[in-house]
XYZ file of C-alpha atoms in Angstrom:
448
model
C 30.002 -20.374 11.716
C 26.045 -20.288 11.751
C 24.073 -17.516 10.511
C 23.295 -16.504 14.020
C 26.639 -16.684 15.082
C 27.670 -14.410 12.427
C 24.952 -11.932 13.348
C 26.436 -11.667 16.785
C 29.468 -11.376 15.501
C 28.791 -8.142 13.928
C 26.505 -7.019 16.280
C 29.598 -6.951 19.163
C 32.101 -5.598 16.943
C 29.475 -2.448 16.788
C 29.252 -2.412 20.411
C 32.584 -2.558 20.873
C 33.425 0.879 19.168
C 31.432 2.634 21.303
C 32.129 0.810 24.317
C 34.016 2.704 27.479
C 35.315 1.977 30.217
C 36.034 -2.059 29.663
C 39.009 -4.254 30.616
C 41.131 -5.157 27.744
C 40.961 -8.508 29.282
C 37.318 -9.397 29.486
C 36.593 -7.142 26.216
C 35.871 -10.329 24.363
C 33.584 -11.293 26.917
C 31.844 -8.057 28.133
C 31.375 -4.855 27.184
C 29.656 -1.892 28.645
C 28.342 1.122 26.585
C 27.055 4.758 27.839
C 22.906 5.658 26.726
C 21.109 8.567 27.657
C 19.694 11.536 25.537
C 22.419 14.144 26.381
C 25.657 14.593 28.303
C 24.456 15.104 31.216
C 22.161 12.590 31.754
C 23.724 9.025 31.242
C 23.687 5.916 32.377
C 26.055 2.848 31.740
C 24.269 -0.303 30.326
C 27.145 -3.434 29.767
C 26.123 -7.260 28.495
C 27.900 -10.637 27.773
C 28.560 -11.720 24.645
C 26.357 -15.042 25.360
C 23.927 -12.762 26.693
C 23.657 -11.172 22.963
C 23.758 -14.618 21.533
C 20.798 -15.712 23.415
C 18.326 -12.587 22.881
C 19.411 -12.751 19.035
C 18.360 -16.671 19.257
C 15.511 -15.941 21.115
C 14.214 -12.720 19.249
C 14.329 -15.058 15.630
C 12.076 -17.961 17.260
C 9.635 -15.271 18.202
C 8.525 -14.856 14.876
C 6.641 -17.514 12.831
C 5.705 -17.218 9.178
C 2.091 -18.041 7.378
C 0.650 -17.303 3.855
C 3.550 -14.423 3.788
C 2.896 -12.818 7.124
C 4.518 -12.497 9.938
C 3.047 -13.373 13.067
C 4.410 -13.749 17.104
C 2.334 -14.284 20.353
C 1.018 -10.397 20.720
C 0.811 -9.058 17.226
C 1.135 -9.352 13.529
C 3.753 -7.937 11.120
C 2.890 -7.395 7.416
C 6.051 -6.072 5.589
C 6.205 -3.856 3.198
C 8.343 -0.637 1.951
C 8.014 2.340 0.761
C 8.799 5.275 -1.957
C 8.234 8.552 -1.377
C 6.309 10.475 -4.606
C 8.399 11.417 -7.494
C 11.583 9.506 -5.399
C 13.411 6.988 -7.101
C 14.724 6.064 -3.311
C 13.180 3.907 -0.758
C 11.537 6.203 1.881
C 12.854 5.664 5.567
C 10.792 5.017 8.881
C 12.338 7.897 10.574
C 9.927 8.498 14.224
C 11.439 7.040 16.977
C 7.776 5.453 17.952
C 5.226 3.395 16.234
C 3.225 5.788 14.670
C -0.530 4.652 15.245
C -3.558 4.877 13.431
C -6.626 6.323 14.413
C -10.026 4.494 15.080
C -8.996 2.171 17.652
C -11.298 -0.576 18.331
C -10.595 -4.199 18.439
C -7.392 -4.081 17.037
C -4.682 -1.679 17.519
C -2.579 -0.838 13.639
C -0.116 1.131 13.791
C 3.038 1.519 11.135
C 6.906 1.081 11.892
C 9.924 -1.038 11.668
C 10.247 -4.141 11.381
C 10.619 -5.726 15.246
C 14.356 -6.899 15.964
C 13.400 -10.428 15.588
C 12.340 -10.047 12.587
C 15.389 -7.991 11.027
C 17.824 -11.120 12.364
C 15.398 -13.646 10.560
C 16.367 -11.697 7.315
C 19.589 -11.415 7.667
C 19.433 -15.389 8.475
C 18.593 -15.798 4.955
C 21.226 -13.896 3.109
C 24.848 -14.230 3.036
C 26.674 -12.040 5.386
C 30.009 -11.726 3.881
C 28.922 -11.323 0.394
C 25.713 -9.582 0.561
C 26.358 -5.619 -0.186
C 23.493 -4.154 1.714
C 24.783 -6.279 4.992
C 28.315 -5.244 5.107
C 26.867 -1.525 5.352
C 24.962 -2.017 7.587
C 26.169 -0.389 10.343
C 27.438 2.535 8.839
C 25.085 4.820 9.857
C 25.097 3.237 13.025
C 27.951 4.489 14.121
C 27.674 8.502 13.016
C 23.868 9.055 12.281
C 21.046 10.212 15.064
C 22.190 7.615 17.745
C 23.816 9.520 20.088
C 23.829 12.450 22.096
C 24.964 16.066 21.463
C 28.458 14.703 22.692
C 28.649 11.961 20.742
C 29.385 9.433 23.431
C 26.022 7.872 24.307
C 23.496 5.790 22.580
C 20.444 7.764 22.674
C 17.010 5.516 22.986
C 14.854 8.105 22.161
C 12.722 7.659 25.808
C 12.431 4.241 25.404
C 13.207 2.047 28.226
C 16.921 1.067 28.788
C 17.381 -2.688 28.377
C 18.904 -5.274 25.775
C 16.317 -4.730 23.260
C 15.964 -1.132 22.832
C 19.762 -0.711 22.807
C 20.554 -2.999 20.100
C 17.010 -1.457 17.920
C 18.942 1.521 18.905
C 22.103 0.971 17.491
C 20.810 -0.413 14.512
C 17.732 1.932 13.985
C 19.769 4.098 11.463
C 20.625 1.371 9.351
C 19.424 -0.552 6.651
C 16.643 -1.539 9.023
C 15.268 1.934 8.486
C 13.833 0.856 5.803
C 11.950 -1.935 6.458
C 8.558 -1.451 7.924
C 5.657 -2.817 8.884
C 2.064 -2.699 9.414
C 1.438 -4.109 12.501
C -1.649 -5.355 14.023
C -2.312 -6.090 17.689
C -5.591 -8.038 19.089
C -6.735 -5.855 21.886
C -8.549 -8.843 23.860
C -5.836 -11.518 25.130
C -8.344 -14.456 23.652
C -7.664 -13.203 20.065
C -3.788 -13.171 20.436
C -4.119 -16.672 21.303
C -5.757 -17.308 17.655
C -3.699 -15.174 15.663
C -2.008 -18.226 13.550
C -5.471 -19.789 13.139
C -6.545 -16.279 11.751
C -3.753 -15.236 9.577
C -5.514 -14.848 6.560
C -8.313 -12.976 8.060
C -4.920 -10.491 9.876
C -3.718 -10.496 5.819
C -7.169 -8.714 4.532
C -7.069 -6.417 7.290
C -3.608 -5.287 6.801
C -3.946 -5.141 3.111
C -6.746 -2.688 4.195
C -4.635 -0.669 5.846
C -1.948 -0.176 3.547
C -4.132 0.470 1.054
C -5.511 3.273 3.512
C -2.155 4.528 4.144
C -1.828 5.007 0.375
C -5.089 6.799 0.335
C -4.202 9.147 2.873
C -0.415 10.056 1.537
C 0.852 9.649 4.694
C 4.164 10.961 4.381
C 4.392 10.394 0.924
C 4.475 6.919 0.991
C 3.632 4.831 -1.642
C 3.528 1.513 0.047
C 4.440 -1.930 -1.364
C 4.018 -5.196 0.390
C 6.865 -7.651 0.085
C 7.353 -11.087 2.170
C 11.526 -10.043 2.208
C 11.903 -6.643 1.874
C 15.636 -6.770 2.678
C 16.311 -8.322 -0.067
C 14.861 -5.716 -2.274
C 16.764 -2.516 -1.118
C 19.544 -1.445 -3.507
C 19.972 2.253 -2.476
C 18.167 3.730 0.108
C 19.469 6.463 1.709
C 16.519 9.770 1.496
C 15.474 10.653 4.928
C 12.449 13.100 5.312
C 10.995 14.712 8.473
C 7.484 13.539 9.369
C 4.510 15.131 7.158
C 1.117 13.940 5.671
C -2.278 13.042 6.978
C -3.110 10.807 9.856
C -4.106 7.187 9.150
C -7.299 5.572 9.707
C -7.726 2.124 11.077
C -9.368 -0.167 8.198
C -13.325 -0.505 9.041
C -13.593 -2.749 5.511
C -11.444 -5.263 3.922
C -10.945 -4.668 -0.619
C -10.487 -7.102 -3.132
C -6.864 -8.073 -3.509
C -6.666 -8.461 -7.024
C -8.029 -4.641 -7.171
C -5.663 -3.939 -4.274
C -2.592 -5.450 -6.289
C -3.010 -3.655 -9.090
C -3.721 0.237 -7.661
C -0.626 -0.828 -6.117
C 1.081 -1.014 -8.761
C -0.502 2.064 -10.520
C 1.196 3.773 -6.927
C 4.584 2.966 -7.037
C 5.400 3.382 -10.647
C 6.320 7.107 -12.338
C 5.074 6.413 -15.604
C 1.633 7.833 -16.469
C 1.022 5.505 -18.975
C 1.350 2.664 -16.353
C -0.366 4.564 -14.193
C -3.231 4.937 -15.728
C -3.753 1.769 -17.466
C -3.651 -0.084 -13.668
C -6.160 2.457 -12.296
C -8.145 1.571 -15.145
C -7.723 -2.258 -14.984
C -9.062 -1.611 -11.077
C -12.312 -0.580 -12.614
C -12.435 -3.616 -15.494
C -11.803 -5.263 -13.163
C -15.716 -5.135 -12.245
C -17.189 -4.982 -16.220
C -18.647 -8.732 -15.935
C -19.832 -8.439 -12.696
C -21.601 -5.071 -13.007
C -23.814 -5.754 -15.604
C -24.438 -9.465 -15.008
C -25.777 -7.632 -11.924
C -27.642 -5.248 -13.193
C -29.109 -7.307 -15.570
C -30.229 -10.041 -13.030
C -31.513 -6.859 -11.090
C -33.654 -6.273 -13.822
C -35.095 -9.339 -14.606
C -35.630 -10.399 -11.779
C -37.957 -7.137 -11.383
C -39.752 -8.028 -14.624
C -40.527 -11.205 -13.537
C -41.646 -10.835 -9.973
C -44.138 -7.787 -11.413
C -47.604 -9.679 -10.332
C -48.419 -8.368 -13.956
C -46.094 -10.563 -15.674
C -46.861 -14.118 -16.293
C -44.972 -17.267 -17.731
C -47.591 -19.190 -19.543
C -48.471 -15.491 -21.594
C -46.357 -15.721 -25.007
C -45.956 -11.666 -25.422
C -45.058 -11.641 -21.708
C -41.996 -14.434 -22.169
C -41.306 -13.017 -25.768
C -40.759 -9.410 -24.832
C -38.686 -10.240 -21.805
C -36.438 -12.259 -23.843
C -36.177 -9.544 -26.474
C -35.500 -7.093 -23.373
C -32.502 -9.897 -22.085
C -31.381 -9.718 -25.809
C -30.870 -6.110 -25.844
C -29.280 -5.308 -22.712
C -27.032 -8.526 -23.939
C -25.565 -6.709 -26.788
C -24.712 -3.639 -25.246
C -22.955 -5.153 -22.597
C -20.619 -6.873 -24.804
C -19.313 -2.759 -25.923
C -16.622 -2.211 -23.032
C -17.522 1.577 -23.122
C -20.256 0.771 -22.084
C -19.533 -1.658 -19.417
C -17.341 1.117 -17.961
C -20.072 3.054 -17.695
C -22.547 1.069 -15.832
C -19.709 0.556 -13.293
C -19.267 4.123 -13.058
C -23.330 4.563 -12.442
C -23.270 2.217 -10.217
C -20.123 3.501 -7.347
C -19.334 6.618 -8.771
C -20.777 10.144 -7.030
C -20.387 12.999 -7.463
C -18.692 13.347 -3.688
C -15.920 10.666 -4.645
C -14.974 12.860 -7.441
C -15.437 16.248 -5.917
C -13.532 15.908 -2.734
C -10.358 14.345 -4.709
C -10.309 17.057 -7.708
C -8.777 20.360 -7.420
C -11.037 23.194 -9.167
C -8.116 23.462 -11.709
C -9.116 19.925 -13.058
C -12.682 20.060 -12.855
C -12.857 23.029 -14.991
C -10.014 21.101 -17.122
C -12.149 18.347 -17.844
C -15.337 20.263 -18.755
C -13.544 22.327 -21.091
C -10.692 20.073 -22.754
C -9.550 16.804 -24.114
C -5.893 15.362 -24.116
C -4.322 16.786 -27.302
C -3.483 12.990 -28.289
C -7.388 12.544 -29.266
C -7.495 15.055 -31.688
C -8.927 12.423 -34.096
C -11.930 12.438 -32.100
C -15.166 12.984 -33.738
C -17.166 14.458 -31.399
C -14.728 15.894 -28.604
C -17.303 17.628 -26.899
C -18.564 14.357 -26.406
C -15.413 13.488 -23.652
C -16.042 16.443 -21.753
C -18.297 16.687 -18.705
C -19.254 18.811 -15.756
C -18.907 17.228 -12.526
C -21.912 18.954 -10.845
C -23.733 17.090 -13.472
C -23.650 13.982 -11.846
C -26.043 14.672 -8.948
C -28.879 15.057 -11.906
C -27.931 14.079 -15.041
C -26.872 10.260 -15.945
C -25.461 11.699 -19.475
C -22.394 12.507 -17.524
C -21.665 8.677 -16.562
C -21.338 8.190 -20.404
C -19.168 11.469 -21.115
C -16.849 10.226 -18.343
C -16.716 6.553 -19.950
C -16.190 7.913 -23.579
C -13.239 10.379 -22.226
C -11.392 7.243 -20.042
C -12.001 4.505 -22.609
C -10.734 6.777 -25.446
C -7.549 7.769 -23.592
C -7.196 4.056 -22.838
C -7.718 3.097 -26.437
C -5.101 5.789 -27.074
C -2.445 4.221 -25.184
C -2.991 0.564 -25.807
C -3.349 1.030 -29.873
C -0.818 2.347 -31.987
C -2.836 2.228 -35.561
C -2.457 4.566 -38.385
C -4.826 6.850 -38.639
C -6.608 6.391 -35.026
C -5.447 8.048 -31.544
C -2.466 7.180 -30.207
C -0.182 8.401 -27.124
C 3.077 9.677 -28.122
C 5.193 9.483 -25.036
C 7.808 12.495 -26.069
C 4.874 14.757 -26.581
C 1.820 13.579 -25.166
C 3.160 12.799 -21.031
C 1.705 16.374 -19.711
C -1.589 16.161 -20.966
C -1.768 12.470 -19.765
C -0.639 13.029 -16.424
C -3.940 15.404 -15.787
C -6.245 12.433 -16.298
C -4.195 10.285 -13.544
C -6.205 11.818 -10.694
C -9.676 11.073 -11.935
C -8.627 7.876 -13.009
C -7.425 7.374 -9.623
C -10.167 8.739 -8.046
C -12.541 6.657 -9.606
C -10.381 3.487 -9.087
C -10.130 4.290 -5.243
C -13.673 4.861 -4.520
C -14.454 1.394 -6.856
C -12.278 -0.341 -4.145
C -14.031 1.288 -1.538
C -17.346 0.399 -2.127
C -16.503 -2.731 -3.461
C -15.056 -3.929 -0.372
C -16.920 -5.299 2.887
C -16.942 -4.587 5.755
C -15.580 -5.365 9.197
C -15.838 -5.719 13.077
């Protein structure tokens, strides 16, 4: 028996539970099921079983893969799932629509399930009889937010009533619930008819928007991107009602590499991981930053009309001046604080601080750096940054020492002590965080 086969297989027997109504003869063959939203409002909807073999058949050719994205002739589907903040579970889609995100303009985004022909394409790949997650998967099918108050009916939720909807339907509340998707949708007919010629441009954009998603909290999520999601869920069974902030459509495409790692930071619990990622975001930049800067510089010395090659002081003092800024760009500290000059305001950190925390950090230091010399040193005012640049190097000091802290484990220097130290630490996540998300932000580009 194929994989498809197999697929239809179970796919009938669910039908057939709730089916009414059917001859005990053609059962096999046909069976007919009630939908509608309530008990009095209900219409009969019946199929052949080779009508169910052909939509599953045709829903998995629909879908094509390319550089781990999904793709078919409308729209794109970049997988991923999610966690829900201090959650060990996998967060469910739980709306029975698409929910979209703001900003429309050439491209519709919006986040939801995977599409049906995608689900059967998964469960193509894994073995039916063995696989855990796949013999459960209709569980909830049968007894969770399908049907009507009676119990009796299939309830689509407003959607349309036809083959599609009814099997999504019957399968919404199972395993599939937790596979989503970001999916993007050319608005102009001409651009659906390049999205496989375009994938990798449709990758950057979605990567934008789950990394906007993140930013926004919507819901809680904390989402991860992963080409087979299915084969990833263990235990996932924590619903939650809808909550959280709207999400914007992605105006700029980030890094990956940066976008990978705040990622990560996201969907672990550990502080210690946490902060070390949002940190790595930001080295992430310490060559580039001041090989900028530094060409910035030069290249004002040498355009100055007052400056000349063939005069020896000129040449000598601008290669003492290239010296110089050389050796202090080889001290990390201080690489982290050029970046932080350079994309850091005082608005990035202001509007993602509580009051509780900026008073925290102008008046305290993690306990762990009590071998400090100068702790006063690692604590800064905020406000400072619209006219001080001091503050850029008090905010450096503070980050690179707690780094330092966590990374080293000598005698007789800082170190983190996980039993004891976890509280303090997890106060310096969100300005580590903060700084690491605006870094992405303005390092990024943008787009149409």
């Amino acid at each position: 028996m194929t994989e498809t086969a197999k697929i239809v297989k179970i796919l009938w027997k669910a039908l057939m539970n709730l089916s009414i109504e059917n001859d005990a003869d053609n059962i096999e063959d046909q069976v007919s099921v009630k939908i509608g939203s309530n008990s009095d409002n209900t219409q009969s909807f019946s199929l052949t079983k080779s009508e169910l073999t052909e939509f599953v058949n045709d829903q998995i050719s629909t879908f094509d893969c390319s550089d781990g994205v999904y793709f078919c002739s409308d729209h794109v589907e970049y997988t991923v799932i999610a966690r829900q903040k201090n959650e060990p579970f996998l967060a469910p889609f739980v709306w029975g629509q698409d929910v979209a995100f703001t900003g429309v303009k050439k491209y519709r985004y919006s986040l939801s399930q995977i599409s049906l022909g995608l689900f059967f394409k998964f469960l193509e790949d894994i073995e039916l009889d063995h696989n855990f997650i796949v013999q459960n998967i209709f569980t909830n099918s049968f007894y969770m937010g399908l049907f009507n108050g009676s119990g009796e009916s299939i309830d689509l939720m407003g959607n349309e009533a036809n083959l599609y909807n009814v099997i999504d339907s019957l399968l919404r509340r199972s395993v599939k619930q937790y596979l989503m998707a970001i999916k993007i949708e050319p608005i102009d007919d001409q651009d659906k008819k390049k999205i496989a010629e375009n994938i990798d441009s449709y990758k950057r954009k979605a990567e934008a928007a789950m990394f906007n998603i993140n930013l926004a909290k919507f819901h809680g999520f904390s989402l991860r991107y992963l080409m087979d999601p299915l084969s990833t869920i263990t235990n996932a069974n924590n619903a939650r009602n809808i909550n959280g902030k709207r999400m914007e459509s992605p105006h700029m495409i980030y890094n990956q590499d940066m976008l990978d790692i705040y990622t990560a930071g996201n969907w672990h619990d550990d502080p210690l991981v946490q902060f070390l990622n949002y940190y790595q975001v930001v080295e992430y930049l310490f060559n580039y930053v001041p090989d900028k800067m530094l060409f910035e510089q030069v290249q004002r010395k040498i355009s100055n009309p007052k400056f000349s090659y063939t005069k020896e002081k000129d040449v000598l003092m601008l290669s003492n001046f290239i010296s110089k800024l050389h050796r202090k760009n080889e001290k990390e500290v201080n690489s982290l604080e050029m970046v932080l000059s350079r994309y850091v305001e005082y608005s990035d950190l202001k509007g993602s601080l509580s009051d509780e925390l900026i008073s925290y950090y102008y008046n305290e230091v993690p306990s762990f750096l009590k071998n400090v010399s100068d702790s006063n040193g690692l604590k800064f005012s905020i406000n400072n940054l619209n006219n001080s640049e001091k503050t850029y190097g008090k905010i450096a000091r503070r980050l690179y020492a707690i780094r330092n802290s966590l990374v080293h484990n000598k005698e007789g220097e800082n170190h983190f002590n996980p039993l004891n130290d976890e509280e303090d630490l997890k106060k310096e996540i969100p300005l580590m965080k903060a700084i690491a998300e605006t870094v992405i932000i303005k390092y990024g580009t943008t787009v149409e």
